[in-house]
Each structure stands twice: as structure tokens, then as C-alpha cells.
CSV table of C-alpha atoms in Angstrom, one decimal:
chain,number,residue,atom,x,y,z
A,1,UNK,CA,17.2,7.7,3.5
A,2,UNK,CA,13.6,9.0,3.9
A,3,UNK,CA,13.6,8.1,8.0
A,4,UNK,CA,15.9,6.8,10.8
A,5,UNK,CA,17.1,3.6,10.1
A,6,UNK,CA,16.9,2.4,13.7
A,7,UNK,CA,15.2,4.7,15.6
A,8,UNK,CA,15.2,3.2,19.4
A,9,UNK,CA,17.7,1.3,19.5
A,10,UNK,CA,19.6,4.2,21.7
A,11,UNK,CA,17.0,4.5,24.2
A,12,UNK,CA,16.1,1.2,24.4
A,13,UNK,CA,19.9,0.7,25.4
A,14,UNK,CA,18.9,3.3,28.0
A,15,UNK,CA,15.9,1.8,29.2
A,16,UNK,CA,18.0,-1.5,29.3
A,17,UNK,CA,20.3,-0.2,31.7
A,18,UNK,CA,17.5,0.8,34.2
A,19,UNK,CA,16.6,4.4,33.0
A,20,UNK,CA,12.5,5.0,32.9
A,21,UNK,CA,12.3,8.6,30.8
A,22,UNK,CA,14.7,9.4,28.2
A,23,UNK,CA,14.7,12.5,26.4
A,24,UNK,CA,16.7,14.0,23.4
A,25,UNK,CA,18.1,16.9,23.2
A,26,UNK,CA,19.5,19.1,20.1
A,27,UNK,CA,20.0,22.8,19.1
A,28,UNK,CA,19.5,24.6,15.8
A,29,UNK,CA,21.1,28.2,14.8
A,30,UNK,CA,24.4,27.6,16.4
A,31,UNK,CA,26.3,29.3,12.6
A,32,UNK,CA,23.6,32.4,11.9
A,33,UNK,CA,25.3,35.7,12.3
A,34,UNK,CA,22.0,36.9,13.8
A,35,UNK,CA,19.5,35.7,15.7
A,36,UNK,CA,18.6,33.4,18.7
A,37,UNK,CA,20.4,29.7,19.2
A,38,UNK,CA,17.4,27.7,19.5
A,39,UNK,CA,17.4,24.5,21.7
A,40,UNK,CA,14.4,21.5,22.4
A,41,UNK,CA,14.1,18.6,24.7
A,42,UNK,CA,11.9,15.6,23.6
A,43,UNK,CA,10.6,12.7,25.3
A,44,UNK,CA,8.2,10.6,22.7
A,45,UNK,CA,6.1,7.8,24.1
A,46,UNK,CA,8.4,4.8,24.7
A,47,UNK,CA,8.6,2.8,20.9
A,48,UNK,CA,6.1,5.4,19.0
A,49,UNK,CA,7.0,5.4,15.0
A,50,UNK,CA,6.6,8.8,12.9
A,51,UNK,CA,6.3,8.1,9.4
A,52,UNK,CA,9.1,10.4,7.7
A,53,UNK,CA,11.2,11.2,11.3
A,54,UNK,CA,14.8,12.1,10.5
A,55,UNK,CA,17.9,15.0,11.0
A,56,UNK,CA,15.8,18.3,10.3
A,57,UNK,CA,18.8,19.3,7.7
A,58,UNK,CA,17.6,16.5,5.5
A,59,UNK,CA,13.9,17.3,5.7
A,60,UNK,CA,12.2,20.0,3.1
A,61,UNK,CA,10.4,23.0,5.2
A,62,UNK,CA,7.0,21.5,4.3
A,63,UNK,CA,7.9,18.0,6.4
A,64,UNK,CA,9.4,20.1,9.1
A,65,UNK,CA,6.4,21.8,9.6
A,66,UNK,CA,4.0,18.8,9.4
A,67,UNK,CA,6.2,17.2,11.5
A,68,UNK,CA,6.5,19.7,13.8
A,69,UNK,CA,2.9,19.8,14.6
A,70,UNK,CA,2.7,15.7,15.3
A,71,UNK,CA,5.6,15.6,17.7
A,72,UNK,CA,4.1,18.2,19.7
A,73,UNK,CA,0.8,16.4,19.1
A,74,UNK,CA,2.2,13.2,19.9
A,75,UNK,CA,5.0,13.8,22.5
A,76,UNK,CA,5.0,12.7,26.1
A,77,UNK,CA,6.4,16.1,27.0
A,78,UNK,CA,8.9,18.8,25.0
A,79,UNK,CA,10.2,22.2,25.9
A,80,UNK,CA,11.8,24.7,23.4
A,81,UNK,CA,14.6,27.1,25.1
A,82,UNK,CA,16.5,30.1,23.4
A,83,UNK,CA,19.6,32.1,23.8
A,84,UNK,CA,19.1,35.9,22.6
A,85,UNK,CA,22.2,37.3,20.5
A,86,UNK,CA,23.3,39.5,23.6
A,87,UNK,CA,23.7,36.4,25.6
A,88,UNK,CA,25.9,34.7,22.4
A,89,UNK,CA,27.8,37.2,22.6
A,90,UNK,CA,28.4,37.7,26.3
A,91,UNK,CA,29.4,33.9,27.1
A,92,UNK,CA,30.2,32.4,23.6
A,93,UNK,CA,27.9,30.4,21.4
A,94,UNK,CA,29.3,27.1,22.4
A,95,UNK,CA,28.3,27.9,26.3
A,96,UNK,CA,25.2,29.5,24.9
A,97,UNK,CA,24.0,25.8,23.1
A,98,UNK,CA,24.9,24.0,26.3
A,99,UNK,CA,22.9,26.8,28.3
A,100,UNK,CA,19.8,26.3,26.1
A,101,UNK,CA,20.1,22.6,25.9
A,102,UNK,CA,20.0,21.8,29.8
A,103,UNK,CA,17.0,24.5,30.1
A,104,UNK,CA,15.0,22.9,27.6
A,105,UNK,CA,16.0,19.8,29.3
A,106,UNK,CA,14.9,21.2,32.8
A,107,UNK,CA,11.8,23.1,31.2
A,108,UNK,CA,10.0,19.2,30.6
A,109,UNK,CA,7.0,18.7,32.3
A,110,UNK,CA,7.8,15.1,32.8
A,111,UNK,CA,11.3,14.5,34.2
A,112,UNK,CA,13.9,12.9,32.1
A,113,UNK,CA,16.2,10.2,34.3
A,114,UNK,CA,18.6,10.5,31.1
A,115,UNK,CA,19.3,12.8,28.1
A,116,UNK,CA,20.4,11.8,25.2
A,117,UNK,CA,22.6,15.0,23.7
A,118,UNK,CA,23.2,15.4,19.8
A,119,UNK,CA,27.4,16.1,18.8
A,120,UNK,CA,30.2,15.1,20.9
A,121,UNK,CA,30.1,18.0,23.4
A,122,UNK,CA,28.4,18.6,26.8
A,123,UNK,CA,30.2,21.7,27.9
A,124,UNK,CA,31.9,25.1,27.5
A,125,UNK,CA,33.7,27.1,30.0
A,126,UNK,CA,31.0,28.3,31.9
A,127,UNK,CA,28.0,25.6,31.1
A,128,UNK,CA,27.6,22.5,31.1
A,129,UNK,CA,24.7,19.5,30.6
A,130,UNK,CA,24.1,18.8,34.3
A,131,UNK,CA,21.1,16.6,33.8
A,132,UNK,CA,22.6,12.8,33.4
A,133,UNK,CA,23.6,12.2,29.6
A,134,UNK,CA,25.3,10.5,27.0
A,135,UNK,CA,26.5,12.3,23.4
A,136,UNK,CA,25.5,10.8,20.4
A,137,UNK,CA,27.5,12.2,17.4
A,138,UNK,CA,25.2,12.5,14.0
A,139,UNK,CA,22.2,11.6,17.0
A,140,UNK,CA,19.4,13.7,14.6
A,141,UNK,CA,20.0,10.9,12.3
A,142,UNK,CA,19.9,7.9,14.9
A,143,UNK,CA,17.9,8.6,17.9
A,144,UNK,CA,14.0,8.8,17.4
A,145,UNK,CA,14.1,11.9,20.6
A,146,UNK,CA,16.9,13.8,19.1
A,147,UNK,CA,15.6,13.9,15.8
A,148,UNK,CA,11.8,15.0,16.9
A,149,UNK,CA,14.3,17.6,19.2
A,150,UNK,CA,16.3,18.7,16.1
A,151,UNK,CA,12.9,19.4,14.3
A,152,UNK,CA,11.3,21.4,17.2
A,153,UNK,CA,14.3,23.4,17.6
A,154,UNK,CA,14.7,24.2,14.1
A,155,UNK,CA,11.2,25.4,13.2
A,156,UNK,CA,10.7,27.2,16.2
A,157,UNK,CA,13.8,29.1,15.2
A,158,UNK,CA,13.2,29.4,11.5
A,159,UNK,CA,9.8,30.6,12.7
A,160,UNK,CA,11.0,33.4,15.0
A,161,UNK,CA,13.6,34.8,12.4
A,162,UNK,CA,11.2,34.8,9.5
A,163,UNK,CA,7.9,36.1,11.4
A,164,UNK,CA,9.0,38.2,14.1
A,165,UNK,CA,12.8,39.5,13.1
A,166,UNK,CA,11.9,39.7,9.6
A,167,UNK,CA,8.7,42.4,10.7
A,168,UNK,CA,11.2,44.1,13.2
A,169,UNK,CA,13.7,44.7,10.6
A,170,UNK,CA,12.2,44.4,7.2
A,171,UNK,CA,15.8,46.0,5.8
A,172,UNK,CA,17.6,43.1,6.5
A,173,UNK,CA,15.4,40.8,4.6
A,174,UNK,CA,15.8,37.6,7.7
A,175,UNK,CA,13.1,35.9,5.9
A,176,UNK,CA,15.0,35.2,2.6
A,177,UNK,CA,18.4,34.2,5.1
A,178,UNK,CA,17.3,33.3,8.0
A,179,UNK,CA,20.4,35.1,10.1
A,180,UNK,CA,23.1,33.1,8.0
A,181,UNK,CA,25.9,34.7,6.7
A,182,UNK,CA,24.4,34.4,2.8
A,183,UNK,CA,25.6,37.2,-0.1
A,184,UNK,CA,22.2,39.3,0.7
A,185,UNK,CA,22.6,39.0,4.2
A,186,UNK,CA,26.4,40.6,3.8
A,187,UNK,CA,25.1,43.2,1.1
A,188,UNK,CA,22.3,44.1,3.8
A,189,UNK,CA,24.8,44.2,6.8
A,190,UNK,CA,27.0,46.6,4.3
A,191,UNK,CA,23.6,48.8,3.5
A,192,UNK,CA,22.4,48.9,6.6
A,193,UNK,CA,24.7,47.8,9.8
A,194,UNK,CA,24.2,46.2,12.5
A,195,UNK,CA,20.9,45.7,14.2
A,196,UNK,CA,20.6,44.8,18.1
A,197,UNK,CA,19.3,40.8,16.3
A,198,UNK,CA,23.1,41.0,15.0
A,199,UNK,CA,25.6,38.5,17.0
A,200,UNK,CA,28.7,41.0,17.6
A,201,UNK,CA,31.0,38.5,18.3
A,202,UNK,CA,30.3,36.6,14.7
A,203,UNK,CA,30.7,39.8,12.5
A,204,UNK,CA,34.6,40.4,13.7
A,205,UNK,CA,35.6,39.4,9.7
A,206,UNK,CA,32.9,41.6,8.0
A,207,UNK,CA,34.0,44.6,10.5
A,208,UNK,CA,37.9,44.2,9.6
A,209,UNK,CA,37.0,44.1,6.0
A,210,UNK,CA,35.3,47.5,6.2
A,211,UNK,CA,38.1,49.3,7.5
């Protein structure tokens, strides 16, 4: 399917139940070996249509990007939040999406009384979404606000790693991977080693298989 199906018929359950501002939330870059985890918070004017709106995952890079630019065009407020590899490593990535989530959430200019979250969790051992919420498992592909969030967060990410970690460290070649765990990205990790970009914690397997 080219677009959401039903695209406010989550938050207009929300607005039913008394809530004004609803926002959606979603991360992107949770499975890269390297490499921020990227997370946005949307709120879209109450019932606005986007020709083409849908799950990032099943949009080409060209309809990302086009629709990147209208949802921040178009958008009643968003905020884009990151977690840097050091900070993956030091509380886990799962803590480190729920981390990036609430401050995207918190970083809106317009307060939302209710997020809507994408996936089935809302917490690790250490953070939690604080803001009020509901999780909406396969959201991106249901929820007008998470999908324009899911978009957000996953060009601002692909942008990063393919514009600024790819010119910090041509060797590694982040523009042809994008920090996932590809064949190149392994044959460059086995040329090259680690780079400070690198999630420690996610390269445990490639280490034991060098020794």
C-alpha cells in the first residue's frame, strides 16, 4: 500500500477521549553497529493528509526526502533527538531509544497532552516514556504522527551517517552501509578497527571471531 490506510483514526480516538495535542513518536537506527539512534516527535495539524505518508521502511530514499521536507514544512511542531554510540553503549540501546524518544517528545515547541509511541515498549531499566502515552505496534504504518515521526527520524539519521561520519571516516565507507552490519561494513571493521562512531557493545561477535 502506497499510504496509511487510516491515518487518524488513532488520534482521533485520542482527541475523543479529551486529549487536545497528540504527537507521534518513533526512532530509527536502533540495529546499526555504528552510529547515533535517532529519535522524532511529530504533531501534524489535526486531520492534515500527505499524499504518499507511510512506515519510512517502505518508502524509496527519494520519497523520504520529499517527504521529509513537507512534514517539517507542514507540521504543527517536531523535534529530532539522538543518542551518540558512547551513550548506547553505556546504558543499552533499548534505554537509549526510550531516552531519545521522551527528549524529542519534551524538545516540541507545542506541548503534547498525549504521545502516541511506535512498538510495544515504553521502557528499559533506567528510562522510561514519562510524557502520557499509549504503544501502537506496527504504529509507522497506522498513525498519520508516527509515520511523519518515523520519516524525520530516519532521514535525519541516514543524513548524519552518510554526510558527516562518512567525511570523518572515509575508510569505513558509512555512506554505502549506513552503520549496519553489511559484508563491506565487516570487511572494513576487519581492515580498519574500530572507530570512536563504532557501538562497542554491538561488535562483541565480530571481536570473538578475531581471536
Amino acid at each position: 500500500m502506497s499510504e496509511l490506510e487510516h491515518p487518524w483514526s488513532i488520534e482521533e480516538r485520542c482527541f475523543a477521549a479529551g486529549y487536545e495535542t497528540v504527537c507521534g513518536a518513533d526512532e530509527a537506527g536502533a540495529g546499526p553497529l555504528a552510529g547515533p539512534v535517532y529519535a522524532a516527535a511529530v504533531i501534524l495539524p489535526r486531520g492534515l493528509v500527505i499524499d504518499g505518508l507511510n512506515d519510512s521502511k517502505k518508502l524509496s530514499p527519494k520519497k523520504r526526502d520529499a517527504l521529509f521536507e513537507i512534514i517539517c514544512a507542514e507540521a504543527e511542531s517536531y523535534c529530532v533527538a539522538q543518542m551518540e554510540a558512547e551513550e548506547i553503549d553505556r546504558i543499552d540501546i533499548l534505554n537509549a531509544r526510550m531516552k531519545a524518544m521522551q527528549l524529542a517528545i519534551d524538545g516540541l515547541d507545542v506541548k503534547a497532552d498525549f504521545a502516541l509511541i511506535d512498538g510495544n515498549r515504553d521502557r528499559g531499566s533506567l528510562c522510561a516514556i514519562t510524557a502520557p502515552h499509549e504503544t501502537v505496534v506496527g504504529g509507522d504504518g497506522k498513525s498519520a504522527s508516527i509515520a511523519a515521526a518515523s520519516i524525520l527520524a530516519k532521514v535525519s539519521r541516514d543524513r548524519f551517517v552518510t554526510e558527516v561520519l562518512d567525511a570523518q571516516y572515509p575508510q569505513y565507507q558509512f555512506a554505502k552501509h549506513k552503520g549496519y552490519g553489511t559484508k563491506l561494513h565487516y570487511e572494513m571493521l576487519d581492515a580498519y578497527g574500530p572507530c570512536p562512531a563504532h557501538r562497542s557493545s554491538f561488535l562483541k561477535k565480530w571481536e570473538r571471531e578475531r581471536l
